[in-house]
Short mmCIF file of C-alpha atoms and ligand atoms in Angstrom, two decimals:
data_model
loop_
_atom_site.label_atom_id
_atom_site.label_comp_id
_atom_site.label_asym_id
_atom_site.label_seq_id
_atom_site.Cartn_x
_atom_site.Cartn_y
_atom_site.Cartn_z
CA MET G 21 -16.94 -17.82 -38.88
CA LYS G 22 -18.31 -15.69 -41.72
CA ARG G 23 -18.73 -11.97 -41.16
CA ARG G 24 -22.54 -12.28 -41.45
CA ASP G 25 -22.60 -15.03 -38.76
CA PHE G 26 -20.32 -12.97 -36.54
CA ILE G 27 -22.76 -10.06 -36.64
CA LYS G 28 -25.68 -12.41 -35.91
CA THR G 29 -23.87 -13.99 -32.96
CA THR G 30 -22.83 -10.71 -31.40
CA THR G 31 -26.34 -9.37 -31.72
CA ALA G 32 -27.79 -12.53 -30.17
CA LEU G 33 -25.39 -12.23 -27.26
CA GLY G 34 -26.36 -8.60 -26.78
CA ILE G 35 -22.82 -7.48 -27.48
CA GLY G 36 -22.48 -4.07 -29.09
CA LEU G 37 -20.48 -4.08 -32.31
CA THR G 38 -17.78 -1.99 -30.71
CA LEU G 39 -15.02 -4.53 -31.38
CA SER G 40 -12.85 -3.74 -34.32
CA SER G 41 -14.08 -6.35 -36.77
CA LYS G 42 -11.04 -5.70 -38.97
CA ALA G 43 -8.75 -6.82 -36.15
CA VAL G 44 -11.05 -9.75 -35.32
CA PHE G 45 -11.00 -11.20 -38.83
CA ALA G 46 -7.31 -10.52 -39.30
CA SER G 47 -6.68 -12.85 -36.31
CA GLU G 48 -7.76 -15.90 -38.27
CA SER G 49 -4.60 -15.87 -40.36
CA LYS G 50 -2.30 -15.45 -37.35
CA LYS G 51 -0.59 -18.12 -35.28
CA GLU G 52 -1.98 -19.35 -31.99
CA LEU G 53 0.28 -18.66 -29.02
CA LEU G 54 0.32 -21.14 -26.11
CA PRO G 55 -2.39 -23.44 -27.56
CA LYS G 56 -5.08 -24.03 -24.92
CA LYS G 57 -5.22 -27.55 -23.44
CA GLN G 58 -7.32 -26.95 -20.33
CA THR G 59 -9.71 -24.31 -18.94
CA ARG G 60 -7.89 -21.00 -19.26
CA VAL G 61 -8.20 -17.61 -17.59
CA ALA G 62 -6.23 -14.94 -19.45
CA ILE G 63 -5.47 -11.64 -17.73
CA ILE G 64 -4.47 -8.45 -19.53
CA GLY G 65 -2.42 -6.08 -17.33
CA GLY G 66 0.18 -7.17 -14.79
CA GLY G 67 -0.32 -4.33 -12.31
CA PHE G 68 -2.10 -4.33 -8.94
CA GLY G 69 -5.38 -5.70 -10.31
CA GLY G 70 -4.11 -8.21 -12.87
CA ALA G 71 -1.17 -9.71 -10.95
CA THR G 72 -3.35 -10.19 -7.84
CA THR G 73 -6.02 -11.94 -9.92
CA ALA G 74 -3.46 -14.31 -11.46
CA LYS G 75 -1.98 -15.24 -8.08
CA TYR G 76 -5.31 -15.73 -6.30
CA ILE G 77 -6.91 -17.79 -9.08
CA LYS G 78 -3.92 -20.13 -8.95
CA MET G 79 -4.15 -20.27 -5.15
CA LEU G 80 -7.88 -21.09 -5.32
CA ASN G 81 -7.54 -23.66 -8.12
CA PRO G 82 -4.00 -24.63 -9.19
CA LYS G 83 -5.41 -26.76 -12.03
CA LEU G 84 -6.60 -23.76 -14.02
CA ASP G 85 -4.35 -22.47 -16.79
CA VAL G 86 -3.67 -18.81 -15.92
CA VAL G 87 -1.89 -16.58 -18.45
CA LEU G 88 -0.89 -13.08 -17.34
CA ILE G 89 -0.13 -10.69 -20.21
CA ASP G 90 1.66 -7.35 -19.96
CA GLN G 91 3.49 -5.23 -22.50
CA HIS G 92 6.39 -4.84 -20.04
CA ASP G 93 8.23 -7.45 -18.01
CA ILE G 94 9.04 -5.00 -15.23
CA PHE G 95 6.25 -3.29 -13.31
CA TYR G 96 6.98 0.05 -11.64
CA SER G 97 4.78 0.69 -8.62
CA CYS G 98 3.09 4.10 -8.43
CA PRO G 99 2.73 3.68 -4.64
CA MET G 100 6.03 5.01 -3.24
CA SER G 101 7.00 6.58 -6.60
CA ASN G 102 6.65 10.07 -5.10
CA HIS G 103 9.53 9.06 -2.80
CA VAL G 104 11.69 8.35 -5.86
CA ILE G 105 10.97 11.82 -7.29
CA VAL G 106 12.48 13.50 -4.21
CA GLY G 107 15.33 11.01 -3.70
CA LEU G 108 13.93 9.25 -0.61
CA SER G 109 13.88 5.97 -2.53
CA ASN G 110 15.16 4.65 -5.85
CA ILE G 111 13.50 3.12 -8.90
CA LYS G 112 14.83 -0.37 -8.10
CA GLU G 113 12.89 -0.44 -4.85
CA ILE G 114 9.60 0.08 -6.72
CA SER G 115 10.35 -2.39 -9.57
CA PHE G 116 8.77 -5.85 -9.75
CA LYS G 117 9.10 -8.83 -12.07
CA TYR G 118 6.75 -11.74 -12.58
CA ASP G 119 9.20 -14.56 -11.87
CA ILE G 120 7.83 -15.36 -8.39
CA LEU G 121 4.25 -15.60 -9.72
CA GLN G 122 5.57 -17.98 -12.38
CA LYS G 123 7.73 -20.18 -10.13
CA LYS G 124 5.71 -20.23 -6.91
CA TYR G 125 2.16 -20.32 -8.31
CA GLY G 126 2.54 -21.62 -11.88
CA VAL G 127 1.19 -18.47 -13.56
CA LYS G 128 2.28 -18.25 -17.23
CA PHE G 129 3.58 -14.80 -18.18
CA LEU G 130 3.50 -13.39 -21.69
CA LYS G 131 5.30 -10.13 -22.46
CA LYS G 132 3.19 -8.70 -25.27
CA GLU G 133 1.07 -5.70 -26.06
CA VAL G 134 -2.55 -6.68 -26.64
CA GLU G 135 -3.96 -5.11 -29.81
CA ASN G 136 -7.59 -6.09 -29.30
CA ILE G 137 -9.90 -8.81 -28.04
CA ASP G 138 -12.54 -10.90 -29.80
CA GLY G 139 -15.31 -11.50 -27.29
CA VAL G 140 -17.14 -13.89 -29.60
CA SER G 141 -14.45 -16.43 -30.48
CA LYS G 142 -12.76 -15.62 -27.13
CA LYS G 143 -9.36 -14.55 -28.38
CA VAL G 144 -6.77 -12.07 -27.20
CA LEU G 145 -5.23 -10.53 -30.31
CA PHE G 146 -1.59 -9.53 -30.75
CA LYS G 147 0.23 -8.11 -33.76
CA ASP G 148 1.74 -11.52 -34.52
CA GLY G 149 -0.76 -14.03 -33.17
CA PHE G 150 -3.60 -14.77 -30.79
CA LEU G 151 -4.35 -16.59 -27.55
CA THR G 152 -7.65 -18.30 -26.77
CA TYR G 153 -9.36 -18.04 -23.38
CA ASP G 154 -12.44 -19.23 -21.50
CA ILE G 155 -12.54 -16.24 -19.17
CA LEU G 156 -10.73 -12.93 -19.63
CA VAL G 157 -9.83 -10.35 -16.98
CA VAL G 158 -8.83 -6.85 -18.11
CA SER G 159 -6.93 -4.56 -15.73
CA PRO G 160 -5.10 -2.08 -17.98
CA GLY G 161 -4.87 0.83 -15.51
CA ILE G 162 -5.59 4.48 -16.14
CA GLY G 163 -5.69 6.63 -19.30
CA PHE G 164 -5.10 10.35 -19.74
CA LYS G 165 -7.32 12.97 -21.32
CA TYR G 166 -5.14 14.80 -23.80
CA ASP G 167 -6.70 18.09 -24.78
CA GLU G 168 -5.41 19.89 -27.87
CA ALA G 169 -7.71 22.82 -27.11
CA ILE G 170 -5.69 23.76 -24.03
CA GLY G 171 -2.38 22.69 -25.57
CA TYR G 172 -2.00 19.42 -23.64
CA THR G 173 -0.87 16.64 -26.00
CA LYS G 174 1.17 13.41 -25.69
CA ASP G 175 4.23 15.35 -26.86
CA VAL G 176 3.69 17.98 -24.16
CA ALA G 177 3.48 15.18 -21.57
CA GLU G 178 7.02 14.19 -22.59
CA VAL G 179 8.32 17.72 -21.98
CA LEU G 180 6.25 18.27 -18.82
CA PRO G 181 6.21 14.76 -17.29
CA HIS G 182 3.07 13.98 -15.27
CA ALA G 183 4.73 10.94 -13.62
CA TRP G 184 1.23 9.53 -13.04
CA LYS G 185 2.42 6.21 -14.43
CA ALA G 186 5.60 5.17 -12.70
CA GLY G 187 8.86 4.40 -14.51
CA GLU G 188 10.50 6.60 -17.12
CA GLN G 189 8.27 9.58 -16.27
CA THR G 190 9.15 9.28 -12.57
CA LEU G 191 12.87 9.45 -13.36
CA LYS G 192 12.36 12.38 -15.74
CA LEU G 193 10.53 14.42 -13.11
CA ALA G 194 13.14 13.52 -10.46
CA LYS G 195 15.91 14.77 -12.78
CA MET G 196 14.08 18.02 -13.51
CA LEU G 197 13.58 18.65 -9.81
CA LYS G 198 17.26 18.04 -9.15
CA GLU G 199 18.16 20.52 -11.90
CA LEU G 200 15.76 23.22 -10.65
CA PRO G 201 17.71 26.44 -10.04
CA LYS G 202 17.88 27.60 -6.42
CA GLY G 203 15.07 30.08 -5.87
CA GLY G 204 13.07 28.44 -8.70
CA THR G 205 9.32 27.89 -8.87
CA VAL G 206 7.55 24.55 -9.24
CA LEU G 207 3.92 24.42 -10.39
CA LEU G 208 1.88 21.29 -9.62
CA ARG G 209 -1.59 20.90 -11.07
CA VAL G 210 -4.09 18.59 -9.32
CA PRO G 211 -6.50 17.01 -11.86
CA LYS G 212 -10.27 17.11 -11.67
CA ALA G 213 -11.63 14.11 -9.71
CA PRO G 214 -12.05 11.22 -10.36
CA TYR G 215 -8.41 10.34 -10.90
CA ARG G 216 -6.04 7.55 -9.80
CA CYS G 217 -4.94 7.90 -6.14
CA PRO G 218 -6.89 10.85 -4.66
CA PRO G 219 -4.21 11.75 -2.03
CA GLY G 220 -1.30 11.29 -4.49
CA PRO G 221 -1.00 14.90 -5.78
CA TYR G 222 -1.05 16.31 -2.23
CA GLU G 223 1.57 13.82 -1.03
CA ARG G 224 3.74 14.83 -3.99
CA SER G 225 3.19 18.53 -3.20
CA CYS G 226 4.33 18.00 0.42
CA LEU G 227 7.36 15.95 -0.59
CA ILE G 228 8.44 18.48 -3.23
CA ALA G 229 8.00 21.26 -0.64
CA TRP G 230 10.17 19.26 1.78
CA TYR G 231 12.79 18.79 -0.98
CA LEU G 232 12.84 22.52 -1.79
CA LYS G 233 13.08 23.45 1.89
CA THR G 234 16.02 21.04 2.32
CA TYR G 235 17.98 21.37 -0.93
CA LYS G 236 16.80 24.47 -2.81
CA PRO G 237 16.55 27.41 -0.42
CA GLY G 238 14.41 30.28 -1.66
CA SER G 239 12.39 28.02 -4.00
CA LYS G 240 8.63 27.53 -3.80
CA ILE G 241 5.84 25.29 -5.04
CA LEU G 242 2.49 26.57 -6.29
CA VAL G 243 -0.24 23.93 -6.10
CA ILE G 244 -3.27 24.63 -8.27
CA ASP G 245 -6.28 22.35 -7.83
CA GLU G 246 -9.10 21.85 -10.38
CA ASN G 247 -11.27 20.73 -7.42
CA ASP G 248 -12.82 23.11 -4.94
CA ASP G 249 -10.93 21.55 -2.01
CA VAL G 250 -8.29 18.93 -1.18
CA THR G 251 -9.97 15.67 -2.28
CA SER G 252 -8.53 13.30 0.37
CA LYS G 253 -7.26 13.59 3.99
CA GLY G 254 -8.02 17.31 3.60
CA LYS G 255 -7.59 18.45 7.21
CA LEU G 256 -4.27 16.61 7.57
CA PHE G 257 -2.78 17.81 4.29
CA LYS G 258 -3.85 21.40 4.94
CA ALA G 259 -2.27 21.24 8.41
CA ALA G 260 0.99 20.04 6.81
CA PHE G 261 0.86 22.83 4.18
CA ALA G 262 0.39 25.48 6.89
CA GLU G 263 2.63 24.12 9.64
CA LEU G 264 5.55 22.64 7.68
CA TYR G 265 5.66 24.67 4.47
CA LYS G 266 4.19 28.07 5.31
CA ASP G 267 6.47 30.15 3.06
CA ILE G 268 7.21 27.44 0.52
CA LEU G 269 3.88 25.92 -0.56
CA GLU G 270 0.98 27.99 -1.84
CA TYR G 271 -2.28 26.05 -2.35
CA THR G 272 -5.09 27.46 -4.52
CA PRO G 273 -8.31 25.45 -5.04
CA ASP G 274 -10.86 25.77 -7.84
CA VAL G 275 -8.43 26.73 -10.62
CA ASN G 276 -9.31 25.92 -14.25
CA VAL G 277 -6.41 25.56 -16.63
CA LEU G 278 -7.19 27.37 -19.88
CA ASN G 279 -3.94 26.99 -21.81
CA ILE G 280 -0.49 25.45 -21.48
CA ASP G 281 2.50 27.07 -23.15
CA ALA G 282 5.03 24.28 -22.63
CA LYS G 283 7.86 26.06 -24.45
CA ASN G 284 7.76 29.15 -22.25
CA ARG G 285 6.46 27.22 -19.22
CA VAL G 286 3.45 29.47 -18.73
CA ILE G 287 0.02 28.22 -17.69
CA LYS G 288 -3.01 30.41 -18.29
CA THR G 289 -5.69 29.78 -15.63
CA SER G 290 -9.06 31.11 -14.51
CA LYS G 291 -7.15 32.88 -11.72
CA GLY G 292 -4.38 34.41 -13.85
CA ASP G 293 -1.21 33.38 -15.70
CA ILE G 294 1.53 31.47 -13.89
CA LYS G 295 5.13 31.12 -15.05
CA ALA G 296 7.21 28.37 -13.48
CA ASP G 297 10.65 26.79 -13.89
CA LEU G 298 9.19 23.29 -13.55
CA ILE G 299 5.61 22.32 -14.36
CA ASN G 300 4.16 19.03 -13.11
CA PHE G 301 0.83 18.99 -14.93
CA ILE G 302 -1.17 15.93 -13.82
CA PRO G 303 -3.85 15.49 -16.51
CA ASP G 304 -7.53 14.61 -16.09
CA GLN G 305 -8.14 10.89 -16.38
CA LYS G 306 -10.31 8.15 -17.88
CA ALA G 307 -10.16 4.41 -18.49
CA ASN G 308 -7.03 3.16 -20.21
CA ASP G 309 -7.01 3.42 -24.04
CA SER G 310 -6.94 -0.40 -24.24
CA ALA G 311 -10.37 -0.63 -22.57
CA PHE G 312 -11.77 1.64 -25.32
CA LYS G 313 -10.09 -0.40 -28.06
CA PHE G 314 -11.42 -3.65 -26.57
CA GLY G 315 -15.03 -2.38 -26.77
CA LEU G 316 -15.51 -2.22 -22.98
CA ILE G 317 -16.61 1.44 -22.82
CA PRO G 318 -20.06 2.55 -24.02
CA GLU G 319 -20.15 5.24 -26.69
CA GLY G 320 -19.54 8.69 -25.19
CA LYS G 321 -18.48 7.33 -21.76
CA LEU G 322 -15.11 7.32 -20.01
CA TRP G 323 -15.09 4.20 -17.81
CA ALA G 324 -15.96 0.48 -18.20
CA PRO G 325 -19.29 -0.55 -16.63
CA VAL G 326 -19.33 -3.87 -14.75
CA ASP G 327 -21.78 -6.06 -12.88
CA SER G 328 -21.65 -4.88 -9.28
CA TRP G 329 -21.49 -8.39 -7.79
CA THR G 330 -19.08 -10.22 -10.14
CA LEU G 331 -17.26 -7.31 -11.90
CA GLU G 332 -18.05 -8.91 -15.28
CA SER G 333 -18.28 -6.38 -18.11
CA THR G 334 -21.86 -5.42 -18.94
CA LEU G 335 -20.83 -5.16 -22.61
CA VAL G 336 -18.77 -8.28 -23.36
CA LYS G 337 -19.66 -11.67 -21.85
CA ASP G 338 -17.00 -13.60 -19.90
CA VAL G 339 -14.76 -10.53 -19.75
CA TYR G 340 -14.19 -8.97 -16.30
CA VAL G 341 -12.86 -5.43 -15.87
CA ILE G 342 -11.07 -4.44 -12.67
CA GLY G 343 -8.74 -1.75 -11.33
CA ASP G 344 -8.63 1.88 -12.41
CA SER G 345 -10.53 1.40 -15.70
CA ALA G 346 -13.74 0.08 -14.09
CA ASN G 347 -16.65 2.50 -13.72
CA ARG G 348 -17.04 3.23 -9.99
CA GLY G 349 -20.69 4.22 -10.42
CA SER G 350 -21.48 0.71 -11.68
CA PHE G 351 -20.09 -1.27 -8.73
CA GLY G 352 -19.22 0.81 -5.67
CA THR G 353 -18.10 3.93 -3.86
CA VAL G 354 -14.41 3.03 -3.82
CA PRO G 355 -11.43 5.17 -4.90
CA HIS G 356 -9.11 4.47 -7.85
CA SER G 357 -6.24 2.93 -5.90
CA GLY G 358 -3.75 0.08 -5.96
CA TYR G 359 -5.23 -1.33 -2.77
CA ILE G 360 -8.71 -1.38 -4.33
CA ALA G 361 -7.34 -2.90 -7.57
CA ASN G 362 -5.78 -5.62 -5.39
CA SER G 363 -9.12 -6.13 -3.58
CA MET G 364 -10.97 -6.29 -6.91
CA GLY G 365 -8.45 -8.90 -8.08
CA LYS G 366 -9.48 -11.10 -5.15
CA VAL G 367 -13.22 -10.51 -5.69
CA VAL G 368 -12.93 -11.43 -9.35
CA ALA G 369 -10.68 -14.45 -8.66
CA GLU G 370 -13.33 -15.86 -6.31
CA ALA G 371 -16.17 -15.04 -8.72
CA ILE G 372 -14.39 -16.76 -11.63
CA VAL G 373 -13.38 -19.88 -9.71
CA ALA G 374 -16.94 -20.19 -8.32
CA LYS G 375 -18.42 -19.80 -11.81
CA LEU G 376 -16.11 -22.46 -13.28
CA ASN G 377 -17.15 -24.79 -10.42
CA GLY G 378 -20.83 -24.13 -11.11
CA LYS G 379 -21.24 -22.27 -7.80
CA ASN G 380 -22.50 -18.79 -6.88
CA PRO G 381 -19.82 -16.11 -6.48
CA PRO G 382 -19.36 -14.90 -2.88
CA ARG G 383 -20.46 -11.46 -1.61
CA PRO G 384 -17.95 -8.77 -2.69
CA PHE G 385 -15.78 -7.32 0.07
CA MET G 386 -13.01 -4.72 -0.44
CA MET G 387 -10.55 -2.68 1.57
CA ASN G 388 -8.57 0.47 0.98
CA THR G 389 -5.60 1.70 2.98
CA CYS G 390 -3.40 4.49 1.75
CA TYR G 391 -0.43 6.17 3.43
CA SER G 392 1.00 9.52 2.37
CA MET G 393 4.29 11.05 3.46
CA VAL G 394 4.05 14.74 4.33
CA SER G 395 7.80 15.15 4.91
CA ASN G 396 10.85 12.91 5.03
CA GLU G 397 9.88 11.80 8.52
CA GLU G 398 6.09 11.99 9.02
CA ALA G 399 3.12 10.34 7.34
CA ILE G 400 -0.70 10.17 7.44
CA TRP G 401 -3.18 7.53 6.26
CA VAL G 402 -6.78 6.75 5.34
CA ALA G 403 -8.43 3.32 5.69
CA THR G 404 -11.91 2.08 4.72
CA VAL G 405 -13.69 -1.29 4.64
CA TYR G 406 -16.34 -1.86 1.95
CA GLU G 407 -18.97 -4.56 1.48
CA TYR G 408 -21.79 -5.23 -0.98
CA ASN G 409 -25.02 -3.56 0.16
CA ASP G 410 -28.22 -5.32 -0.94
CA ASP G 411 -30.34 -2.15 -0.93
CA LYS G 412 -27.91 -0.01 -2.90
CA LYS G 413 -26.68 -2.94 -5.03
CA LEU G 414 -23.19 -1.49 -4.73
CA THR G 415 -20.07 -2.15 -2.67
CA VAL G 416 -20.08 0.65 -0.08
CA GLN G 417 -18.38 1.57 3.20
CA VAL G 418 -19.39 -0.71 6.09
CA GLY G 419 -20.92 1.57 8.77
CA LYS G 420 -18.12 3.59 10.32
CA ALA G 421 -15.40 1.11 9.39
CA GLY G 422 -12.81 3.60 8.25
CA GLY G 423 -11.08 6.81 9.18
CA VAL G 424 -7.96 8.94 9.28
CA PRO G 425 -5.51 9.62 12.15
CA GLU G 426 -5.80 12.64 14.47
CA GLN G 427 -2.46 13.98 13.23
CA ARG G 428 0.64 13.17 11.20
CA SER G 429 3.27 11.08 12.97
CA LYS G 430 6.71 9.51 12.73
CA ILE G 431 5.39 6.04 13.51
CA ASP G 432 3.16 6.25 10.43
CA LYS G 433 6.24 6.75 8.30
CA GLU G 434 7.43 3.32 9.49
CA ASN G 435 3.93 1.92 8.99
CA GLN G 436 3.94 3.22 5.42
CA TYR G 437 6.98 1.11 4.55
CA SER G 438 5.33 -1.98 6.10
CA TRP G 439 2.13 -1.17 4.20
CA ALA G 440 3.98 -0.92 0.88
CA ASN G 441 5.93 -4.13 1.47
CA SER G 442 2.76 -6.03 2.31
CA ILE G 443 0.74 -4.85 -0.74
CA TRP G 444 3.70 -5.60 -3.03
CA GLU G 445 4.10 -9.04 -1.46
CA ASP G 446 0.37 -9.77 -1.71
CA THR G 447 0.37 -8.79 -5.39
CA PHE G 448 3.68 -10.00 -6.84
CA MET G 449 5.11 -12.65 -4.45
C1 FAD L 508 1.96 8.92 -7.65
C2 FAD L 508 1.00 7.82 -7.33
C3 FAD L 508 0.98 7.28 -6.07
C4 FAD L 508 0.09 6.26 -5.76
N1 FAD L 508 0.08 5.78 -4.48
C5 FAD L 508 -0.82 4.84 -4.14
C6 FAD L 508 -0.86 4.35 -2.81
O1 FAD L 508 -0.10 4.77 -1.94
N2 FAD L 508 -1.79 3.41 -2.52
C7 FAD L 508 -2.65 2.90 -3.44
O2 FAD L 508 -3.45 2.03 -3.10
N3 FAD L 508 -2.63 3.35 -4.73
C8 FAD L 508 -1.75 4.30 -5.10
N4 FAD L 508 -1.72 4.75 -6.40
C9 FAD L 508 -2.72 4.26 -7.38
C10 FAD L 508 -2.32 2.92 -8.03
O3 FAD L 508 -1.05 3.00 -8.62
C11 FAD L 508 -3.34 2.52 -9.10
O4 FAD L 508 -4.64 2.73 -8.62
C12 FAD L 508 -3.15 1.05 -9.48
O5 FAD L 508 -1.89 0.89 -10.10
C13 FAD L 508 -4.27 0.54 -10.38
O6 FAD L 508 -4.07 -0.81 -10.70
P1 FAD L 508 -4.51 -1.37 -12.14
O7 FAD L 508 -4.29 -2.84 -12.11
O8 FAD L 508 -5.82 -0.82 -12.50
O9 FAD L 508 -3.46 -0.69 -13.15
P2 FAD L 508 -1.87 -0.73 -13.18
O10 FAD L 508 -1.33 -1.10 -11.87
O11 FAD L 508 -1.44 0.56 -13.79
O12 FAD L 508 -1.53 -1.91 -14.21
C14 FAD L 508 -1.93 -1.85 -15.55
C15 FAD L 508 -1.01 -2.73 -16.40
O13 FAD L 508 -1.65 -3.00 -17.64
C16 FAD L 508 -0.67 -3.03 -18.66
N5 FAD L 508 -1.35 -2.82 -19.95
C17 FAD L 508 -2.22 -1.82 -20.27
N6 FAD L 508 -2.66 -1.98 -21.54
C18 FAD L 508 -2.06 -3.10 -22.03
C19 FAD L 508 -2.11 -3.78 -23.29
N7 FAD L 508 -2.87 -3.34 -24.30
N8 FAD L 508 -1.35 -4.89 -23.45
C20 FAD L 508 -0.56 -5.35 -22.43
N9 FAD L 508 -0.48 -4.75 -21.22
C21 FAD L 508 -1.23 -3.64 -21.02
C22 FAD L 508 0.29 -1.91 -18.26
O14 FAD L 508 1.56 -2.10 -18.85
C23 FAD L 508 0.32 -2.05 -16.73
O15 FAD L 508 1.40 -2.87 -16.30
C24 FAD L 508 -0.81 5.76 -6.75
C25 FAD L 508 -0.78 6.31 -8.03
C26 FAD L 508 0.11 7.33 -8.32
C27 FAD L 508 0.13 7.89 -9.70
#
């Protein structure tokens, strides 16, 4: 296709010229990977959204060619990664490979970083080749807002690990906590909502407080929150702060971070300067950088808009965006969570298989359940059921189908392990 024709076609399809045309045209001289012989669904991102989609499409129609692409061949689960930081679990227990999806369901797995996509000739572009698709699903996870103005850069994130993507960063933070001097101070910063896993920072705060109480007498944790209150399970977390960690955990809401001095470990905030021995700065968030590169985010926006019924991108035809990168405002009132990414994977799998069969996609239905440990022996949870609402044209909570427990409990610690095993099994096995 000539460049002039490409521009004409994209305009006719209503696709904004946000794709990198340089990358698109460069693809023509590259080799085709896994030449396509039958109808193919390609999926970028082998996390909770992408792996679930691959498995469920194969379950719904084993004849479809499903290729799952991820830059890594081991996936580290963020759910339960806070346990690893405080030594209640290890990295192996939260690591998953794609061999079961390959052997049991016939999903093809490609370990490669995707450079870009070409929504017109329907290609996924790599440094050394391309792959053609009929339908593409993109589930690349979350991205971080680096902010030079306050001194928060990618390099700073290496020195002060956020551990908001599990793996290397999780192990780094665990090591730093282990090396904290007795009587030391930990500072944890809760990002401005929306961010991935609303209860996650408060669970981590409780678990670090438990760790300090148990192994580092005289130490404390200062939790500073960019939000004006705890953003999830508020009553339960605040009860744990007060009843379990009265002299160890200090929670301050509505704190704006103005500057980070990583070298001297000092954070300047709207409520004064804080010096700490260990800083866990969890940055503000946006869609993953890949979603921007792929042309799935409108100019000046932070998340990828999708059709609220099918989750197809409103910018690039036959490309579906699910998981953390999708714009909540465009499809529903759901949190950024692994459970929701898994639910979206099922919604999109059904929508795609229906479309390929010439049928209407079914009504979207999603669920979220999230457990949080507040100590080594007690946990709390939140659960909500969501369904498409015809008046709002969004997927919203069904009546009062949802809630939180009255109080933290030991039995919910056991339930948390069952919960984690079942979401991992549903996604990767
Ligand atoms: C500490 C913590 C605790 C959490 N606990 C819970 C919990 O208890 N319950 C819950 O429901 N959720 C929890 N979450 C949230 C959950 O982890 C995310 O919401 C979920 O992982 C989102 O799924 P996703 O598919 O959008 O992205 P991910 O699961 O992050 O997967 C994205 C994948 O895309 C790949 N990728 C990205 N770009 C490219 C590219 N260009 N080429 C190739 N591959 C690419 C990445 O390598 C990655 O494997 C937690 C999060 C954190 C940080």
